[in-house]
Tab-separated table of C-alpha atoms and ligand atoms in Angstrom:
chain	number	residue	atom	x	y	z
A	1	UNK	CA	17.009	-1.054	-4.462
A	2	UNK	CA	16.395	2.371	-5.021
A	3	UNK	CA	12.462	2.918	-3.699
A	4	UNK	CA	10.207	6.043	-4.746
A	5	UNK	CA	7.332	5.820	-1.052
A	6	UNK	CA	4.421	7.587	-2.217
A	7	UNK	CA	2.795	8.378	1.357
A	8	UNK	CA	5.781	8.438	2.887
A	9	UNK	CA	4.525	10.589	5.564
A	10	UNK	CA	1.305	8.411	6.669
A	11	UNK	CA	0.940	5.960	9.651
A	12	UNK	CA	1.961	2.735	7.173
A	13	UNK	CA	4.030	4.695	4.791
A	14	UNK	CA	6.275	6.071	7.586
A	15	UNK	CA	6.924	2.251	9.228
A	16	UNK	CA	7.456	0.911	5.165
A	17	UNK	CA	10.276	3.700	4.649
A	18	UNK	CA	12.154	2.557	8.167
A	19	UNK	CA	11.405	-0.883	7.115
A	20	UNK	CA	13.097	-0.311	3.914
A	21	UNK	CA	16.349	1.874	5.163
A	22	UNK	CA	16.621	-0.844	7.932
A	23	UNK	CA	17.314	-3.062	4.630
A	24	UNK	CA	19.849	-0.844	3.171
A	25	UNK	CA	17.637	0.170	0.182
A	26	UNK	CA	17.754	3.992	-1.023
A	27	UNK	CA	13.898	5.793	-0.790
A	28	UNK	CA	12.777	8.801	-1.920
A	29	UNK	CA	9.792	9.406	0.005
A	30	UNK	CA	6.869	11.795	-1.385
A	31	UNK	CA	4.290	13.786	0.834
A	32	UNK	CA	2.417	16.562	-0.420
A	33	UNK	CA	4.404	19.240	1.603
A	34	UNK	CA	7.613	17.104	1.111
A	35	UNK	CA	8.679	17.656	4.981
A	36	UNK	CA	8.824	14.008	6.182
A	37	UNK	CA	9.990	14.694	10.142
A	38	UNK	CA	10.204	11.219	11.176
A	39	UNK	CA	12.501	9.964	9.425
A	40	UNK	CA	15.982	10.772	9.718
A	41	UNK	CA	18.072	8.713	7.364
A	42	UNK	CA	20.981	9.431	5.130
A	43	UNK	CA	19.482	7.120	2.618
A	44	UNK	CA	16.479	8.915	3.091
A	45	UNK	CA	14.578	12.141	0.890
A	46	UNK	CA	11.833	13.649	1.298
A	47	UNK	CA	10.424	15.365	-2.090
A	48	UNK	CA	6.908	17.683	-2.572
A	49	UNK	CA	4.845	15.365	-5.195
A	50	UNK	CA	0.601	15.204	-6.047
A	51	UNK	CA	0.331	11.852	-6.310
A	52	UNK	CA	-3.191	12.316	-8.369
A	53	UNK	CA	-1.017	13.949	-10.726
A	54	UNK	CA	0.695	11.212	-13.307
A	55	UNK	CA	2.907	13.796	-14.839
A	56	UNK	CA	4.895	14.481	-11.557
A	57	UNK	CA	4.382	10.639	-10.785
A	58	UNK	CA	6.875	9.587	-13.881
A	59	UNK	CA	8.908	12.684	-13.282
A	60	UNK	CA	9.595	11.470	-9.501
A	61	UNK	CA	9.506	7.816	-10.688
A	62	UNK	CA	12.503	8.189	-13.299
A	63	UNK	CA	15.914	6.589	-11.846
A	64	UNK	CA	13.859	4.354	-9.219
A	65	UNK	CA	14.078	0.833	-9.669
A	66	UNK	CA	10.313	0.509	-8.200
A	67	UNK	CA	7.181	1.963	-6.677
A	68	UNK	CA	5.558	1.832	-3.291
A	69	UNK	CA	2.423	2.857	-2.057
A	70	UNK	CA	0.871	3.485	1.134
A	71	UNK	CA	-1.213	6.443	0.213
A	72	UNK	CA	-4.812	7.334	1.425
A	73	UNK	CA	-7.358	10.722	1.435
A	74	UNK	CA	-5.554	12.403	4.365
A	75	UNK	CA	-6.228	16.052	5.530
A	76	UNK	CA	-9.537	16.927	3.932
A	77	UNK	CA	-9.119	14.793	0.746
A	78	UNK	CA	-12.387	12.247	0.320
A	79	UNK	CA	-11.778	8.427	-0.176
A	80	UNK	CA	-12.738	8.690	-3.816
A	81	UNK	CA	-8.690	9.955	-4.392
A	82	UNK	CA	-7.660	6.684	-3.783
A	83	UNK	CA	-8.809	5.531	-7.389
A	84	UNK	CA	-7.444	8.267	-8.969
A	85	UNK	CA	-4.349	7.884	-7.434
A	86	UNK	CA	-4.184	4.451	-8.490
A	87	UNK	CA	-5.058	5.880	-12.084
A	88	UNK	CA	-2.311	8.237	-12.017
A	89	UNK	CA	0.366	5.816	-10.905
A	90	UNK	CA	-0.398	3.554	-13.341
A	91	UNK	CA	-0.903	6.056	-16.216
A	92	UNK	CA	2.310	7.691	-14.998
A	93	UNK	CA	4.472	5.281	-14.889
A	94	UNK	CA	3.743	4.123	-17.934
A	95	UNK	CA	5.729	7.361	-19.084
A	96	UNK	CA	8.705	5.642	-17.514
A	97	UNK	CA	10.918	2.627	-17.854
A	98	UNK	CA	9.583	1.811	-14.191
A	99	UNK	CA	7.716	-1.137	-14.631
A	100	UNK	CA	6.938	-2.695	-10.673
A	101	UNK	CA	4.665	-0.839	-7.764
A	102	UNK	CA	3.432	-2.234	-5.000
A	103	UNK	CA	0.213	-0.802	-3.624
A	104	UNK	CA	-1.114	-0.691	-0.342
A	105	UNK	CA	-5.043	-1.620	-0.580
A	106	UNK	CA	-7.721	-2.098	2.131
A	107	UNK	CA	-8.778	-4.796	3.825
A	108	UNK	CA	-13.084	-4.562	2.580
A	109	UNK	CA	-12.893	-6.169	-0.524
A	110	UNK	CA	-11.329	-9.500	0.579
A	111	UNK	CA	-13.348	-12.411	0.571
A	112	UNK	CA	-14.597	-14.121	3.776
A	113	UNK	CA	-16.515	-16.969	2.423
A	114	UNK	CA	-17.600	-17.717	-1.407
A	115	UNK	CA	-18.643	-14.760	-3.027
A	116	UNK	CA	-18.745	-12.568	0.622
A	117	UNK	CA	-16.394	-9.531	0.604
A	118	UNK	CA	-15.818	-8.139	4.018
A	119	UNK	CA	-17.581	-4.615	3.044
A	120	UNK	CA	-20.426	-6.424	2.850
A	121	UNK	CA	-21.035	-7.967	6.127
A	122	UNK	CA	-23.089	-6.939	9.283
A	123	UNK	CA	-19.925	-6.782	11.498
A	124	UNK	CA	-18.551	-3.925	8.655
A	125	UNK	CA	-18.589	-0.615	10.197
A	126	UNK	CA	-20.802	1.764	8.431
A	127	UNK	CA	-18.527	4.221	8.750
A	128	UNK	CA	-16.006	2.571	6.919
A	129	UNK	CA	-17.887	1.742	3.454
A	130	UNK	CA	-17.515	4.794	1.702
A	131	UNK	CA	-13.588	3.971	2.397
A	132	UNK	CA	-13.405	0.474	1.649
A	133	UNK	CA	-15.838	1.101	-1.666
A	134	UNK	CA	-12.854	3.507	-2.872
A	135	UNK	CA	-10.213	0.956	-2.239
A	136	UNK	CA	-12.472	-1.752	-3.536
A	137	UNK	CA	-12.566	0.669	-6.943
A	138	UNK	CA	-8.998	1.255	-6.862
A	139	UNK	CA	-8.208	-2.629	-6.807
A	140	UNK	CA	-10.637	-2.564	-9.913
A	141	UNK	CA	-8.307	-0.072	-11.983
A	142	UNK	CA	-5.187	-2.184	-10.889
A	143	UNK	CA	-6.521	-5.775	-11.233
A	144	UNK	CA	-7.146	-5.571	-15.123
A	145	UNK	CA	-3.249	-3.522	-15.508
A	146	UNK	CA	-1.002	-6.212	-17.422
A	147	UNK	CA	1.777	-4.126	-18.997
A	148	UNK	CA	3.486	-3.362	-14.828
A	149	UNK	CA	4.718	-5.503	-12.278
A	150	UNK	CA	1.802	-4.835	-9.566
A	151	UNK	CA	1.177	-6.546	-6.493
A	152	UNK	CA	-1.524	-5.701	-3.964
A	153	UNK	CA	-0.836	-5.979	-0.156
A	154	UNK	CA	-4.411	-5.696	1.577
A	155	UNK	CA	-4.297	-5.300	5.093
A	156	UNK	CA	-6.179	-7.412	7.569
A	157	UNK	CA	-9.361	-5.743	9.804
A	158	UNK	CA	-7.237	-4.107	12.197
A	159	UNK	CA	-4.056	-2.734	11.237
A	160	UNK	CA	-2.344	-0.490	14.387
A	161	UNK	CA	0.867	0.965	15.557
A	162	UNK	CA	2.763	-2.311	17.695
A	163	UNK	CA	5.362	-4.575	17.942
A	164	UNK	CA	8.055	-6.064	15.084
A	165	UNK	CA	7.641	-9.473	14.858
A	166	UNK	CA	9.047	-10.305	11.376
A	167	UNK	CA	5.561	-12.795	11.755
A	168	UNK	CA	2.591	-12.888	9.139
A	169	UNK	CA	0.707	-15.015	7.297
A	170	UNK	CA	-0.716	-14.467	3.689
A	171	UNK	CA	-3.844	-15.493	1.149
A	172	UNK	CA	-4.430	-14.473	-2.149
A	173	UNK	CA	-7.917	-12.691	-2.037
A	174	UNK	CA	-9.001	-13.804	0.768
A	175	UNK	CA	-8.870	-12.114	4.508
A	176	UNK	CA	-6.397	-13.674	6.729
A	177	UNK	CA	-8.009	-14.116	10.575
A	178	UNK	CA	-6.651	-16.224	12.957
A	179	UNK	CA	-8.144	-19.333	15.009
A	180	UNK	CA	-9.740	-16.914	16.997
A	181	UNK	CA	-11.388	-15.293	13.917
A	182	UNK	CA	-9.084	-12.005	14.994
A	183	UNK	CA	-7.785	-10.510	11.774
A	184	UNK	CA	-5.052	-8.367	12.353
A	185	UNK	CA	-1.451	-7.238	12.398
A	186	UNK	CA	0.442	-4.472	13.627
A	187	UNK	CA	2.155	-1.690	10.815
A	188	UNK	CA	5.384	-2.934	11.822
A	189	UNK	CA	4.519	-6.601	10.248
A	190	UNK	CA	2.636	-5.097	7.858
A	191	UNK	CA	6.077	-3.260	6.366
A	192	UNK	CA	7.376	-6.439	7.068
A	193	UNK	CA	5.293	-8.256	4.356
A	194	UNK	CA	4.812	-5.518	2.161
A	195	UNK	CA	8.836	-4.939	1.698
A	196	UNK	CA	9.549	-8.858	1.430
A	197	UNK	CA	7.174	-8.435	-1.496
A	198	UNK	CA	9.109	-5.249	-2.949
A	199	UNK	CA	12.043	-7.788	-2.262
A	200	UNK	CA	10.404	-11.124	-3.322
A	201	UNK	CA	8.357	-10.370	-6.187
A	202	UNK	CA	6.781	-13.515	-5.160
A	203	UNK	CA	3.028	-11.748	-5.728
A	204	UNK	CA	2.848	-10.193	-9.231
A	205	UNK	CA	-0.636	-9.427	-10.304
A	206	UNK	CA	-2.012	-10.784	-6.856
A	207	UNK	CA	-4.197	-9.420	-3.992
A	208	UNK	CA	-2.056	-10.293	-1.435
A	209	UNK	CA	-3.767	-10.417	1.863
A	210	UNK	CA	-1.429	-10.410	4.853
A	211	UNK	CA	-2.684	-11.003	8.981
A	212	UNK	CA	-1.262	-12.803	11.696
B	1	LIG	N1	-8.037	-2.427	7.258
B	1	LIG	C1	-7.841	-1.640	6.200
B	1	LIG	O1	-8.381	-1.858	5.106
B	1	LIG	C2	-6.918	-0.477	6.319
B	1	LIG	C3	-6.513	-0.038	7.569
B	1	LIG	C4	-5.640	1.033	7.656
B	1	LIG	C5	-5.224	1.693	6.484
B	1	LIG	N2	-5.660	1.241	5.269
B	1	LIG	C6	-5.260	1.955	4.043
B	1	LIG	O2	-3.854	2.050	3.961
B	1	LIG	C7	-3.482	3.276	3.360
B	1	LIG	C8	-2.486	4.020	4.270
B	1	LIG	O3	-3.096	4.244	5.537
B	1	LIG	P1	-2.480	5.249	6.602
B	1	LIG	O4	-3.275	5.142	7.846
B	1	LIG	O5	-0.996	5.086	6.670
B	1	LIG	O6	-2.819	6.666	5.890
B	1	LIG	P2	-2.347	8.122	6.283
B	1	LIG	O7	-1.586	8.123	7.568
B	1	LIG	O8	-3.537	9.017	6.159
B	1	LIG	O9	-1.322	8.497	5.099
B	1	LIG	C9	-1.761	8.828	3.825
B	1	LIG	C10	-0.546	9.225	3.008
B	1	LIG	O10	-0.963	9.603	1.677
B	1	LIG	C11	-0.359	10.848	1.367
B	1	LIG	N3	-1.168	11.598	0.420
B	1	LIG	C12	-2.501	11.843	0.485
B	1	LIG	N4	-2.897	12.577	-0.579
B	1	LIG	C13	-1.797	12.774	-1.329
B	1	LIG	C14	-1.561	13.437	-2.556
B	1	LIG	N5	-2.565	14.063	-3.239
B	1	LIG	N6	-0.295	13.445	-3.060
B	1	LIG	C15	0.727	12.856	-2.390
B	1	LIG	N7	0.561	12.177	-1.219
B	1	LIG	C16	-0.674	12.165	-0.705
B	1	LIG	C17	-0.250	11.575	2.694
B	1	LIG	O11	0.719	12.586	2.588
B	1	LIG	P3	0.524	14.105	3.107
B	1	LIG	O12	-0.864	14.206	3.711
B	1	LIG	O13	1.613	14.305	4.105
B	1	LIG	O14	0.705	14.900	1.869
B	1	LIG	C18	0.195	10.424	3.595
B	1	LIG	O15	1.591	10.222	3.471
B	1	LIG	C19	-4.775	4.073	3.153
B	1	LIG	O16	-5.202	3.938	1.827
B	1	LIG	C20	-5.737	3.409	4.112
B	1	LIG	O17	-7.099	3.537	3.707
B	1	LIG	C21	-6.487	0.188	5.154
């Protein structure tokens, strides 16, 4: 597959390109500066791109068989881009033929009981509302989308640097935890998922939540 990474530079985005190239798939990886040091590939290239920006969006979409995301606010960009990224991907690739994207989401919106999103209980950190309300409002722009091929990867609670395990488990909607009520994964297994998915197409129009 030939793979346009929007975030290509982030913490996820970075581990989702390596995951890909480690498949043999092509990416073209966007960052706002378009210098991606990490990643030293010859099936890899890095290109300058505004991802709130849908004109640019279809112009660095053309000739890619699909879309990933694993953008956020980064630098001093507020968590209210995140919605208007989603906005622009979708209203820019609708200037294309390319028809599938899969989006990296956040982990507040899942449900933990009937009715409960995370975001809303005690154990949410305040801190991390404002976030997870963004990424909660994104998920609102792509849920109702039915002309593209979307899917929705949401990570767990935690989501860090670790180990590949090639390991997860998934629920649609709903936060995966284990036995222990832990719900996490490492960004390793999260590329993992999230690139079986770009592989799989076994999620269309889902909120795919992924945990050990
Ligand atoms: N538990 C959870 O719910 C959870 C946990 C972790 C992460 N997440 C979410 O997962 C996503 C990725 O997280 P992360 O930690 O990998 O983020 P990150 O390291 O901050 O990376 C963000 C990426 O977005 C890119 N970006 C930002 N603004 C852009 C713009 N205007 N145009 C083009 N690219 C732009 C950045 O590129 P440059 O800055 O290089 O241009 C960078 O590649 C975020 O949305 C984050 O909120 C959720």
């Amino acid at each position: 597959m030939n793979v346009l990474l929007l975030g290509a530079s982030g913490r996820i985005g970075h581990r989702i390109a390596n995951e890909l190239l480690e498949r043999d798939h092509d990416v073209t990886g966007i960052s706002r500066s378009g210098e991606i040091d990490k990643i030293d590939d010859a099936d890899f290239k890095a290109v300058a791109g505004d991802a709130t920006n849908p004109d640019e969006i279809a112009e660095l979409a053309a000739g890619h068989d699909a879309v990933a995301s694993a953008l956020g606010p980064s630098g001093d960009e507020g968590a209210e881009i995140i919605p208007k990224m989603a906005e622009a991907l979708i209203e820019g690739l609708r200037q294309t033929d390319v028809d599938r994207f899969v989006w990296t989401g956040g982990a507040g919106g899942l449900n933990v009981g009937p009715d409960t999103q995370l975001v809303t209980t005690d154990e949410f950190p305040d801190e991390l509302v404002p976030l997870a309300e963004a990424h909660i409002d994104a998920w609102e722009v792509i849920r109702d989308v039915d002309d593209l091929q979307w899917s929705y990867i949401a990570p767990p609670a935690q989501i860090e640097p670790g180990e590949r395990t090639g390991e997860y488990r998934t629920a649609e909607g709903q936060l995966v935890a284990n036995e222990d009520g832990e719900s996490r994964i490492s960004m390793e297994d999260f590329a993992v998922a999230f690139v079986d998915e770009l592989e799989n197409n076994d999620a269309i129009h889902t909120q795919l939540a992924v945990g050990y």
